[in-house]
Amino acid sequence: MSTHAKPRFIFLYGVICVGVPLALAANALALWMRDDLDLVLSVQNGFELAYTLMLVAPIVGMIAGNALWTWRTRSEPSRDDVAPERADAAVEVRIDAEQRRLSQLQTELDGLARSSPGALGRRALAFSLLGYAYVIAVIALIIAAFFWLQGHDVAGFSRLGAQMLAWFVIFILSALWVRIAEPTGRRVTRTGSPELFAALDEIRRTLNAPAPDVVVLDGQLNASVTEIPRYGIFGLPRRYLTIGLPLLEALPADECRAILAHEMAHLSRRHGRRLVWTARLSVTWQALALNLEMGRHWGRALFVPFFRWYAPRLALYAQAVARRDEHEADALSAECVGAETASRALLRLHLAGRFLKDSIMPRVLRESATTAEPPSGVFEWMGSALCTGPTPEEIDRWLPMMLAERTLDGDTHPSVAERIARVSGGVDDGTAVQRAVEAMRTRSGASGAEALFGARRLPKLRRNIEEDWQKGVLNQWRRWHTDARVFGAAPSADAAEPSLEVLWAHARWATDCEPSDVALPLVRQVLARDPRHLEATVYLGRLLAEGSDAGDRDDGIHILEKAVLSEGQLAMLACETLEGQYARLGNRDGVQRVQVRQRQLADALLRGLRERVVLRPHDRLTAYPLPAATRAGIQRSCATQPDIRRVFLVRKETVYLRDQPCVILAVECGVPWYRPSDGTSARQTALALRERVVLPEAADLIAFPVAPRSRMLRKLRKLEGAEIFSRKS
């Protein structure tokens, strides 16, 4: 019965079958060691026996329940031996019921956010503390059991038990220590940008908001505030205001002021502090459950079931509170600059995002076909294009799709139409959106970047942000360039028909670097050659579903509905696209079906990750073929690193996620005897080499260092075609 879900009474099952007998046996053993065996069932020891049952039975029951269930079902057919529809039936029913409960909770929280925002905040705070309460209760129970067993002088328990208890408590506390990274970008000072800080001071006085400690400028079309404790998880928060230079280029000065007022409103109401705390909690509990599950830790039975129940509910509370905070910040921004300006800023910002994605970035990324490094002058040209804005035809094409978007259950930000309606008085009859659309079509005045930084300082800021962008996109740019070299080096169409490898390299590059009307024919050519090409199928569905033609969208949704039945990261990508399309169409049942599938894929991904992060000599491996251009590039990279002796590329056969191939990059490094090494440099070398490898298909590429003269190395050397680099002596 390995294909069936464990029953809900598994805890009671373990307590009755194992916990109680073991507790009785432990009590008898303790008394026997004190020569009091005749008093085991005596009235005098009734309280002692009850105390034993209370402490030992629950702990042992939770651990033993899972073991007993596995032992009882060991002889039943595995998942691979059962028809897929039967294997997934019980799991699907269980997840579907859980999804209905989560949807009911989401509806309840949305109603509470509208009727009583304060009550939602208090309820979310209480639920957030539940995770800490559970961890403290479990640790306290284990400590109490330890001291009870120590008090009964159980032989050999004192030292061993103390070591196990200390190790377990340290493991749990270390998992709870999660540090939130500081925002990245270029820091802006009051001396260098007095106009920006003057605008912030004016807004701050209007909203009675604290001043940000650090103002950061980055290359995103966004703005945000973050409050991070100064000493890890303790101390007063340090307030960060992050502003994207493209945002300031895309909006005129008055609309930039509306966006800054929105962010300062978050500081005024301390939304950033609550958001960071909730994000830390979510990351903390997920990391704790993942560490216990991945490490097959004996304590996972105490924590993993609870946090599987708790984590999605905590996420719903966090998302509901985040949406409430966005509406509150929008209202304060409207009070500061006016409802019309705030609505116009929201609409223009979302339109600029579509303009940047569909028009500007394809022109930039197209350069990867001819240059191996990201080009210069991108942000100067991008700033000019954003300031000019999209053409009227582009606005007419994108606006209906943008305004048709609706808020998803998992969104932290409401949809733009909902936000504009709330800013304009809360009546969602379309008139507020229409007024914002008409006002947005006309633009006057300088951009926010020119007004807040000045025309003389702006070119230097663009160069600084461009340097950061070039470093961040470098590895991905090289992958695009490698794809371009593959199809660029292919023979012309009149000489020979291009291979499937060449076609797919061209289609994959075009999907990221060209508009959809250019990428679509190339993806169709791949599928015409190989109809079972999963990655091309997902790309085709995504391109069609995100298009403007209604018929193409229906075809794309149909393709994605089939693609989500596969496994791996591509299925998750198909789920994300399909969920967004269902939300735009108002198909709530479709959204819930996709969310059910996402939870199934998440469980499968966890099992697959556990299987893929190890490399053992008994794993079944086969040589992985590489294109000649990619192989030559890897060999050139290896030749420049003297520590690399041999490099192998193999495919690992896996039980889970078979649609997502697992490719192993094994690197043998030779360190001279006079250089002490703990293996860190070998791991870093393998990871650095992994960044330069571009596979001809969607696969998990995992880098492993291989020790010289190891059994693993001997096995790899025997695989014909697995060795792609060898340094000659």
XYZ file of C-alpha atoms in Angstrom:
729
model
C 0.000 0.000 0.000
C 2.908 2.325 -0.614
C 0.730 4.202 -3.078
C -1.847 5.122 -0.426
C -1.757 7.951 2.050
C -1.104 7.121 5.682
C -4.270 7.210 7.820
C -5.038 10.153 10.037
C -4.881 7.926 13.128
C -1.211 7.128 12.534
C -0.210 8.978 15.728
C -2.729 7.048 17.840
C -1.744 3.877 16.005
C 1.861 4.262 17.078
C 0.980 5.221 20.628
C -1.251 2.176 21.166
C 0.890 -0.396 19.379
C 4.344 0.740 20.463
C 4.277 3.755 22.730
C 2.254 2.290 25.604
C 4.017 -1.118 25.689
C 7.396 0.549 25.482
C 6.485 2.972 28.237
C 5.419 0.061 30.466
C 8.635 -1.759 29.658
C 10.735 1.317 30.411
C 8.982 1.778 33.724
C 9.485 -1.901 34.630
C 13.165 -1.747 33.627
C 13.763 1.344 35.727
C 12.110 -0.215 38.770
C 13.894 -3.537 38.258
C 17.214 -1.778 38.267
C 16.230 -0.474 41.710
C 15.182 -3.972 42.801
C 11.528 -2.940 42.976
C 10.074 -5.227 40.282
C 7.341 -6.425 42.614
C 5.981 -2.902 42.780
C 5.507 -2.421 39.040
C 1.727 -2.496 39.198
C 1.370 -1.377 42.767
C -0.751 1.556 43.790
C 2.320 3.400 45.038
C 3.727 3.477 41.562
C 0.494 4.433 39.818
C 1.493 8.081 39.507
C 4.974 7.096 38.344
C 3.518 4.814 35.662
C 1.122 7.518 34.467
C 3.990 9.990 34.264
C 5.963 7.500 32.180
C 3.061 7.002 29.777
C 2.505 10.734 29.484
C 6.115 11.475 28.542
C 7.289 8.464 26.580
C 4.213 7.291 24.698
C 3.587 10.398 22.541
C 7.220 10.749 21.506
C 7.716 7.084 20.692
C 4.293 6.858 19.098
C 4.968 9.545 16.522
C 8.264 7.917 15.541
C 7.040 4.334 15.641
C 3.799 4.993 13.794
C 5.569 5.743 10.539
C 7.903 2.752 10.960
C 5.054 0.340 11.708
C 3.000 1.541 8.772
C 5.980 1.084 6.446
C 6.614 -2.426 7.848
C 2.991 -3.500 7.407
C 2.839 -2.270 3.803
C 6.275 -3.495 2.706
C 4.949 -6.397 0.638
C 2.379 -4.420 -1.334
C 3.043 -3.215 -4.874
C 5.140 -0.124 -5.377
C 4.071 2.984 -7.250
C 5.721 1.822 -10.449
C 3.835 -1.514 -10.383
C 0.377 0.059 -10.144
C -1.607 1.737 -12.876
C -1.017 5.509 -12.725
C -4.691 6.317 -12.238
C -4.891 3.955 -9.246
C -1.540 5.070 -7.838
C -2.480 8.751 -7.820
C -6.133 8.387 -6.819
C -5.705 8.364 -3.046
C -3.066 11.075 -3.082
C -5.162 13.274 -5.361
C -8.234 12.897 -3.142
C -6.204 13.786 -0.048
C -4.573 16.827 -1.657
C -7.870 17.931 -3.190
C -9.542 17.884 0.232
C -6.629 19.842 1.705
C -6.844 22.374 -1.128
C -10.549 22.893 -0.463
C -9.794 23.601 3.180
C -7.094 26.079 2.195
C -9.448 27.777 -0.270
C -12.066 28.129 2.447
C -9.457 29.673 4.741
C -8.394 32.056 1.955
C -11.998 33.181 1.417
C -12.426 33.700 5.138
C -9.239 35.773 5.389
C -10.200 37.928 2.384
C -13.557 38.665 3.977
C -11.892 39.492 7.273
C -9.463 41.842 5.507
C -12.378 43.826 4.064
C -14.536 43.888 7.194
C -11.924 44.183 9.955
C -8.281 44.684 8.865
C -7.122 44.995 12.468
C -8.654 41.653 13.409
C -6.845 40.037 10.487
C -3.518 41.361 11.760
C -4.132 40.065 15.299
C -5.214 36.672 14.048
C -2.197 36.419 11.742
C 0.123 37.317 14.632
C -1.366 34.615 16.850
C -1.062 32.013 14.114
C 2.532 33.074 13.390
C 3.456 32.369 17.026
C 1.965 28.875 16.850
C 5.087 27.511 15.144
C 7.335 28.724 17.957
C 4.910 27.349 20.524
C 5.003 23.901 18.928
C 8.805 23.787 18.741
C 9.138 24.913 22.362
C 6.560 22.348 23.489
C 8.323 19.476 21.732
C 11.737 20.454 23.083
C 10.287 20.865 26.593
C 8.679 17.427 26.352
C 11.959 15.827 25.280
C 13.865 17.578 28.073
C 11.290 16.452 30.621
C 11.567 12.872 29.389
C 15.355 13.088 29.595
C 15.364 14.255 33.185
C 12.789 11.629 34.154
C 14.892 8.833 32.646
C 17.995 10.259 34.260
C 16.226 10.376 37.603
C 15.403 6.677 37.305
C 19.087 5.854 36.875
C 18.681 3.987 33.604
C 22.080 2.442 32.943
C 24.171 4.245 30.358
C 21.508 6.802 29.583
C 22.972 9.772 31.380
C 25.921 10.483 29.056
C 24.452 9.193 25.787
C 21.089 10.801 26.410
C 22.671 14.127 27.273
C 24.702 14.074 24.055
C 21.679 13.201 21.893
C 19.514 15.820 23.579
C 22.142 18.553 23.231
C 22.756 17.680 19.578
C 19.034 17.689 18.783
C 18.386 21.030 20.512
C 21.385 22.629 18.758
C 20.152 21.281 15.411
C 16.699 22.782 15.940
C 18.002 26.139 17.155
C 20.456 26.406 14.254
C 17.601 25.786 11.818
C 15.646 28.595 13.465
C 18.484 31.075 12.844
C 17.654 32.476 9.432
C 19.260 35.737 8.363
C 17.607 37.936 5.755
C 20.079 39.269 3.199
C 20.488 43.002 2.750
C 19.237 44.546 -0.502
C 21.858 44.756 -3.232
C 22.589 47.779 -5.392
C 24.356 51.129 -5.306
C 23.895 53.185 -2.151
C 22.710 56.756 -2.634
C 23.731 59.485 -0.174
C 22.150 62.784 0.765
C 25.239 64.655 -0.376
C 25.251 63.101 -3.835
C 21.479 63.235 -4.445
C 19.988 66.173 -2.514
C 16.859 66.396 -4.709
C 15.903 62.790 -3.984
C 16.321 63.168 -0.238
C 14.439 66.476 -0.255
C 11.482 64.707 -1.879
C 11.716 61.865 0.651
C 11.823 64.323 3.559
C 8.703 66.096 2.313
C 6.821 62.814 1.936
C 8.081 61.601 5.308
C 6.768 64.685 7.092
C 3.386 64.342 5.401
C 3.010 60.665 6.366
C 4.802 60.911 9.725
C 7.158 58.165 8.605
C 10.673 57.389 9.878
C 13.592 58.191 7.601
C 15.196 55.258 5.756
C 18.661 54.407 7.045
C 19.917 53.294 3.635
C 18.693 54.226 0.151
C 19.712 51.761 -2.563
C 19.460 52.174 -6.333
C 19.267 49.035 -8.489
C 18.367 48.000 -12.038
C 14.834 46.671 -11.421
C 11.552 48.213 -12.505
C 10.375 48.222 -8.904
C 10.634 49.894 -5.507
C 10.507 48.316 -2.058
C 11.245 48.817 1.629
C 12.882 46.285 3.936
C 13.417 46.424 7.686
C 16.129 44.048 8.929
C 17.253 43.662 12.564
C 20.744 45.039 13.040
C 22.128 41.965 14.843
C 20.838 38.912 12.992
C 17.397 38.435 14.512
C 17.828 40.920 17.366
C 18.085 44.670 17.714
C 16.320 47.667 16.246
C 15.636 47.365 12.523
C 17.728 49.003 9.834
C 15.393 50.470 7.219
C 16.290 50.034 3.525
C 14.556 51.861 0.684
C 15.329 50.264 -2.704
C 14.452 52.216 -5.853
C 14.826 50.891 -9.381
C 16.432 53.280 -11.864
C 14.210 51.960 -14.724
C 11.163 52.851 -12.609
C 12.351 56.446 -12.262
C 13.058 56.574 -16.010
C 9.612 55.241 -16.942
C 7.489 57.584 -14.790
C 7.249 61.379 -14.765
C 8.243 63.215 -11.607
C 4.771 63.489 -10.025
C 4.069 59.776 -10.520
C 7.501 58.869 -9.110
C 6.521 60.857 -6.032
C 3.378 58.715 -5.752
C 5.459 55.525 -5.808
C 7.881 56.926 -3.213
C 4.904 57.900 -1.041
C 3.605 54.335 -1.323
C 6.925 52.947 -0.077
C 7.229 55.512 2.709
C 3.697 54.578 3.781
C 4.989 51.036 4.347
C 7.615 52.510 6.676
C 5.042 54.703 8.381
C 2.875 51.681 9.247
C 5.880 49.357 9.816
C 4.742 46.974 7.092
C 8.322 46.152 6.130
C 9.177 44.898 9.606
C 6.144 42.610 9.666
C 6.825 41.397 6.133
C 10.428 40.485 6.912
C 9.395 38.729 10.114
C 6.753 36.699 8.289
C 9.183 35.885 5.477
C 11.761 34.763 8.030
C 9.178 32.532 9.717
C 8.159 30.966 6.425
C 11.780 30.331 5.420
C 12.595 29.062 8.919
C 9.874 26.442 9.099
C 10.436 25.298 5.517
C 14.178 24.996 6.150
C 13.591 23.059 9.378
C 11.210 20.581 7.742
C 13.458 20.223 4.679
C 16.607 19.626 6.752
C 14.880 16.965 8.815
C 13.322 15.313 5.763
C 16.432 15.416 3.577
C 18.684 14.169 6.369
C 16.316 11.328 7.304
C 16.604 12.642 10.851
C 14.929 10.652 13.629
C 13.185 13.836 14.771
C 11.354 14.354 11.485
C 8.301 12.503 12.789
C 7.989 15.163 15.488
C 8.127 18.180 13.168
C 7.539 17.370 9.493
C 3.811 16.419 9.724
C 3.029 19.531 11.747
C 4.880 21.932 9.471
C 3.384 20.350 6.352
C 0.030 21.367 7.818
C 1.254 24.684 9.220
C 3.397 26.132 6.398
C 0.686 26.568 3.701
C -1.683 28.133 6.226
C 0.990 30.526 7.426
C 1.610 31.487 3.787
C -2.101 32.285 3.339
C -2.081 34.502 6.412
C 1.075 36.264 5.204
C -0.372 36.831 1.721
C -3.665 38.171 3.088
C -1.830 40.593 5.392
C 0.495 41.660 2.548
C -2.475 42.486 0.297
C -4.097 44.429 3.116
C -0.855 46.376 3.614
C -0.684 47.205 -0.107
C -4.188 48.670 -0.044
C -3.324 50.708 3.042
C -0.127 52.038 1.432
C -2.051 52.914 -1.746
C -4.592 54.885 0.295
C -1.872 56.852 2.096
C -0.118 57.532 -1.207
C -3.369 58.888 -2.637
C -3.748 61.184 0.383
C -0.227 62.478 -0.191
C -0.273 63.120 -3.961
C -3.914 62.744 -4.956
C -5.984 59.768 -6.091
C -5.659 60.600 -9.803
C -1.860 60.770 -9.712
C -1.608 57.570 -7.634
C -3.913 55.680 -10.028
C -2.027 56.942 -13.066
C 1.300 55.898 -11.516
C 0.058 52.366 -10.807
C -1.241 51.944 -14.344
C 1.836 53.391 -16.054
C 4.167 51.282 -13.905
C 2.422 48.029 -14.859
C 2.353 49.058 -18.518
C 6.080 49.867 -18.366
C 6.700 46.354 -17.036
C 5.028 44.845 -20.088
C 6.880 47.281 -22.372
C 10.211 46.326 -20.807
C 9.521 42.595 -21.066
C 8.018 42.381 -24.554
C 9.720 45.209 -26.434
C 12.879 46.542 -24.801
C 14.586 43.453 -23.398
C 14.265 41.340 -26.576
C 16.227 44.039 -28.431
C 18.941 43.899 -25.760
C 19.101 40.110 -25.450
C 19.275 39.715 -29.208
C 22.862 40.950 -28.960
C 23.809 37.632 -27.280
C 23.860 36.073 -30.754
C 26.932 38.091 -31.709
C 28.662 39.060 -28.433
C 29.930 36.731 -25.708
C 29.706 39.433 -23.020
C 26.790 41.734 -22.093
C 27.073 44.952 -24.124
C 27.614 48.484 -22.848
C 25.272 51.446 -23.224
C 22.176 49.352 -22.472
C 20.792 51.484 -19.650
C 21.292 54.728 -21.540
C 19.242 53.403 -24.441
C 16.771 51.725 -22.080
C 16.235 54.984 -20.162
C 15.459 56.852 -23.355
C 13.035 54.135 -24.507
C 11.232 54.015 -21.145
C 10.938 57.776 -21.053
C 9.385 57.792 -24.540
C 7.059 54.931 -23.623
C 5.202 52.389 -25.770
C 3.419 53.309 -28.961
C -0.372 53.800 -28.967
C -0.734 50.476 -30.789
C 1.234 48.669 -28.086
C -0.841 50.336 -25.366
C -4.074 49.249 -27.043
C -2.758 45.685 -27.346
C -1.492 45.302 -23.774
C -4.032 47.243 -21.718
C -6.990 44.830 -22.068
C -4.869 41.864 -20.989
C -3.360 43.812 -18.099
C -6.702 45.064 -16.794
C -8.243 41.604 -17.139
C -5.801 40.149 -14.605
C -7.319 39.245 -11.252
C -5.762 38.712 -7.860
C -4.663 35.125 -7.258
C -4.889 33.441 -3.871
C -1.093 33.304 -3.635
C -0.439 36.919 -4.680
C 1.104 39.373 -2.230
C -0.048 42.322 -4.375
C -3.627 42.871 -5.568
C -4.261 43.245 -9.290
C -3.783 46.694 -10.821
C -7.503 47.075 -11.601
C -8.443 46.270 -8.000
C -5.842 48.683 -6.627
C -6.997 51.551 -8.861
C -10.621 50.933 -7.903
C -9.777 50.980 -4.177
C -7.678 54.140 -4.508
C -10.530 55.902 -6.292
C -13.143 55.144 -3.669
C -13.575 51.390 -3.599
C -16.270 51.139 -6.296
C -15.165 48.604 -8.910
C -17.418 49.735 -11.779
C -14.610 50.390 -14.269
C -14.938 54.178 -14.309
C -11.855 54.750 -12.135
C -9.754 52.517 -14.362
C -11.030 54.249 -17.483
C -10.153 57.690 -16.094
C -6.659 56.454 -15.224
C -6.242 55.045 -18.744
C -7.215 58.324 -20.402
C -4.954 60.348 -18.114
C -2.042 57.956 -18.621
C -2.038 58.293 -22.418
C -0.677 61.835 -22.150
C 2.675 62.528 -20.531
C 4.331 65.833 -19.782
C 7.448 66.937 -17.959
C 10.812 65.342 -17.305
C 11.261 61.811 -16.030
C 11.569 61.134 -12.336
C 15.219 60.177 -12.770
C 16.086 63.591 -14.239
C 14.091 65.444 -11.581
C 15.503 63.499 -8.619
C 19.139 63.072 -9.730
C 19.748 65.821 -12.264
C 20.818 65.547 -15.877
C 24.523 65.768 -15.010
C 24.592 62.940 -12.442
C 22.228 60.578 -14.274
C 24.762 59.209 -16.864
C 27.139 58.128 -14.090
C 24.341 56.358 -12.217
C 23.343 54.552 -15.392
C 26.910 53.303 -15.870
C 27.107 52.077 -12.267
C 23.800 50.201 -12.482
C 24.810 48.781 -15.851
C 28.003 47.337 -14.357
C 25.953 45.498 -11.731
C 23.553 44.238 -14.406
C 26.425 42.959 -16.542
C 27.843 40.965 -13.623
C 24.456 39.514 -12.696
C 23.483 38.413 -16.210
C 26.936 37.241 -17.314
C 26.461 33.467 -16.830
C 23.027 33.420 -18.456
C 24.333 35.590 -21.290
C 27.073 33.046 -21.976
C 24.472 30.272 -22.151
C 22.495 32.266 -24.706
C 25.677 32.911 -26.688
C 26.515 29.193 -26.634
C 23.079 28.390 -28.063
C 23.581 31.056 -30.717
C 26.937 29.548 -31.678
C 25.308 26.126 -32.053
C 22.695 27.255 -34.554
C 25.000 29.898 -36.053
C 27.651 27.290 -36.869
C 25.120 24.984 -38.555
C 25.210 24.677 -42.364
C 22.855 26.832 -44.378
C 19.387 25.639 -45.251
C 20.247 24.885 -48.860
C 23.237 22.725 -47.868
C 21.564 20.397 -45.409
C 18.567 20.262 -43.158
C 19.542 21.362 -39.607
C 19.585 18.705 -36.935
C 17.138 18.600 -34.041
C 19.907 19.790 -31.736
C 20.457 22.891 -33.882
C 16.739 23.586 -34.194
C 16.227 23.348 -30.461
C 19.204 25.584 -29.668
C 17.739 28.220 -32.009
C 14.230 27.885 -30.558
C 15.455 28.018 -26.961
C 17.504 31.133 -27.664
C 14.620 32.811 -29.487
C 12.181 32.054 -26.655
C 14.289 34.151 -24.276
C 15.782 36.683 -26.680
C 13.179 37.320 -29.374
C 9.515 38.393 -29.433
C 6.962 35.590 -29.343
C 6.081 35.952 -33.047
C 9.695 35.054 -33.905
C 10.046 32.238 -31.367
C 6.753 30.485 -32.166
C 7.669 29.168 -35.654
C 11.002 27.868 -34.347
C 9.367 25.977 -31.473
C 6.840 24.508 -33.908
C 9.692 23.251 -36.099
C 11.173 21.392 -33.120
C 7.832 19.762 -32.336
C 7.315 18.859 -35.982
C 10.604 16.953 -35.821
C 10.022 15.500 -32.329
C 6.370 15.696 -31.150
C 7.349 14.287 -27.725
C 9.854 17.056 -26.965
C 8.561 18.068 -23.522
C 10.442 21.339 -23.097
C 9.391 22.577 -26.530
C 5.793 21.614 -25.730
C 5.816 23.690 -22.536
C 7.413 26.634 -24.345
C 4.804 26.455 -27.104
C 1.955 26.395 -24.595
C 3.406 29.345 -22.692
C 3.962 31.438 -25.829
C 0.430 30.787 -27.087
C -1.230 31.308 -23.709
C 0.507 34.662 -23.156
C -0.391 35.945 -26.620
C -3.122 38.415 -27.511
C -5.174 36.157 -29.831
C -8.078 34.417 -28.066
C -7.833 31.292 -30.222
C -4.110 30.949 -29.569
C -4.718 31.361 -25.838
C -7.202 28.495 -25.864
C -4.724 26.301 -27.742
C -1.975 27.245 -25.293
C -4.149 26.394 -22.294
C -4.984 23.009 -23.840
C -1.269 22.276 -24.369
C -0.362 23.350 -20.835
C -3.127 21.204 -19.334
C -1.370 18.174 -20.817
C 2.088 19.410 -19.854
C 1.226 19.719 -16.153
C 0.702 15.958 -16.037
C 4.448 15.464 -16.511
C 6.988 15.846 -13.711
C 9.835 18.180 -12.861
C 10.572 21.873 -13.210
C 8.926 22.111 -16.625
C 5.637 20.917 -15.178
C 5.944 23.576 -12.461
C 6.543 26.200 -15.169
C 3.448 24.971 -17.005
C 1.456 25.165 -13.748
C 2.515 28.759 -13.105
C 1.534 29.869 -16.611
C -1.728 27.936 -16.547
C -2.663 29.311 -13.135
C -2.205 32.865 -14.373
C -4.329 32.227 -17.466
C -7.133 30.641 -15.436
C -7.037 33.602 -13.053
C -7.362 36.090 -15.932
C -10.356 34.127 -17.229
C -11.950 33.995 -13.786
C -11.864 30.172 -13.774
C -11.534 29.556 -10.021
C -12.043 25.779 -10.383
C -9.187 25.670 -12.874
C -6.951 27.611 -10.505
C -7.698 25.148 -7.711
C -6.976 22.151 -9.965
C -3.616 23.631 -10.906
C -2.811 24.315 -7.249
C -3.583 20.686 -6.410
C -1.162 19.592 -9.117
C 1.456 22.038 -7.840
C 1.314 20.451 -4.396
C 1.740 17.004 -5.945
C 4.729 18.222 -7.927
C 6.222 19.829 -4.831
C 6.133 16.484 -3.012
C 7.674 14.730 -6.016
C 10.367 17.394 -6.314
C 11.316 16.899 -2.673
C 11.732 13.155 -3.179
C 13.616 13.733 -6.410
C 15.922 16.281 -4.789
C 16.823 13.828 -2.044
C 17.684 11.267 -4.722
C 19.796 13.637 -6.833
C 22.032 15.299 -4.268
C 24.142 12.170 -3.749
C 26.486 10.270 -6.070
C 27.344 6.692 -5.127
C 29.351 3.987 -6.907
C 26.296 1.721 -7.223
C 24.249 4.376 -9.094
C 23.311 3.466 -12.655
C 25.182 5.862 -14.954
C 25.472 6.268 -18.714
C 27.576 8.652 -20.806
C 25.822 11.910 -21.743
C 26.347 13.166 -25.317
C 27.289 16.819 -25.786
C 27.311 19.039 -28.875
C 30.795 19.512 -30.285
C 30.749 23.274 -29.664
C 29.780 22.835 -26.015
C 32.382 20.113 -25.489
C 35.089 22.315 -27.015
C 34.087 25.221 -24.779
C 34.303 23.038 -21.638
C 37.704 21.736 -22.701
C 39.000 25.273 -23.163
C 37.722 26.251 -19.720
C 39.289 23.189 -18.087
C 42.621 23.810 -19.794
C 42.931 27.178 -18.042
C 42.471 25.640 -14.579
C 45.558 23.615 -13.619
C 43.856 21.828 -10.695
C 41.412 19.985 -12.985
C 42.639 16.544 -14.058
C 39.565 14.891 -15.545
C 35.950 15.840 -16.191
C 33.102 13.363 -16.751
C 29.527 14.003 -17.865
C 27.035 11.207 -17.230
C 23.296 10.700 -16.918
C 22.045 9.194 -13.657
C 19.018 6.907 -13.769
C 16.485 7.998 -11.143
C 13.261 6.673 -9.691
C 11.522 10.028 -9.302
C 11.156 12.869 -11.826
C 12.014 10.711 -14.809
C 10.820 13.441 -17.162
C 13.549 15.693 -15.739
C 16.912 14.074 -16.599
C 19.610 14.098 -13.947
C 23.028 14.901 -15.426
C 26.168 14.607 -13.296
C 29.261 16.721 -13.912
C 32.046 14.876 -12.072
C 35.338 16.718 -11.695
C 38.591 15.182 -10.498
C 40.935 17.795 -9.070
C 44.569 17.223 -8.264
C 46.022 19.294 -5.427
C 49.806 19.106 -4.854
C 50.882 17.413 -1.655
C 52.331 20.636 -0.243
C 48.973 22.458 -0.494
C 46.645 21.507 2.374
C 43.050 21.075 1.242
C 39.754 20.203 2.929
C 37.926 19.650 -0.354
C 36.413 23.143 -0.474
C 38.488 24.239 -3.467
C 37.477 21.115 -5.404
C 33.797 21.800 -4.775
C 34.202 25.420 -5.813
C 36.017 24.385 -8.984
C 33.247 21.929 -9.880
C 30.527 24.535 -9.266
C 32.371 27.159 -11.312
C 32.734 24.728 -14.216
C 29.032 23.879 -14.016
C 28.142 27.490 -14.854
C 29.821 27.119 -18.260
C 27.998 23.943 -19.284
C 24.872 24.338 -21.419
C 22.953 21.128 -22.009
C 20.945 20.548 -25.190
C 17.820 19.765 -23.143
C 16.130 20.754 -19.891
C 17.888 18.751 -17.199
C 19.188 19.030 -13.655
C 22.946 19.544 -13.939
C 24.661 18.700 -10.646
C 28.393 19.118 -10.075
C 30.351 16.715 -7.845
C 34.061 16.659 -7.026
C 35.518 13.149 -7.309
C 38.431 12.100 -5.135
C 41.538 10.663 -6.867
C 41.933 6.873 -6.650
C 38.356 6.535 -5.399
C 35.939 3.789 -6.321
C 33.681 6.371 -7.958
C 36.505 7.556 -10.183
C 37.310 4.011 -11.289
C 33.686 3.456 -12.270
C 33.552 6.701 -14.260
C 36.741 5.875 -16.156
C 35.218 2.576 -17.288
C 32.179 4.295 -18.846
C 32.776 4.666 -22.555
C 32.263 8.249 -23.744
C 31.807 9.691 -20.235
C 35.164 11.458 -20.080
C 35.023 14.857 -21.809
C 38.363 16.248 -20.606
C 41.634 14.708 -19.511
C 44.805 16.604 -18.755
C 47.832 15.003 -20.332
C 50.716 14.308 -17.996
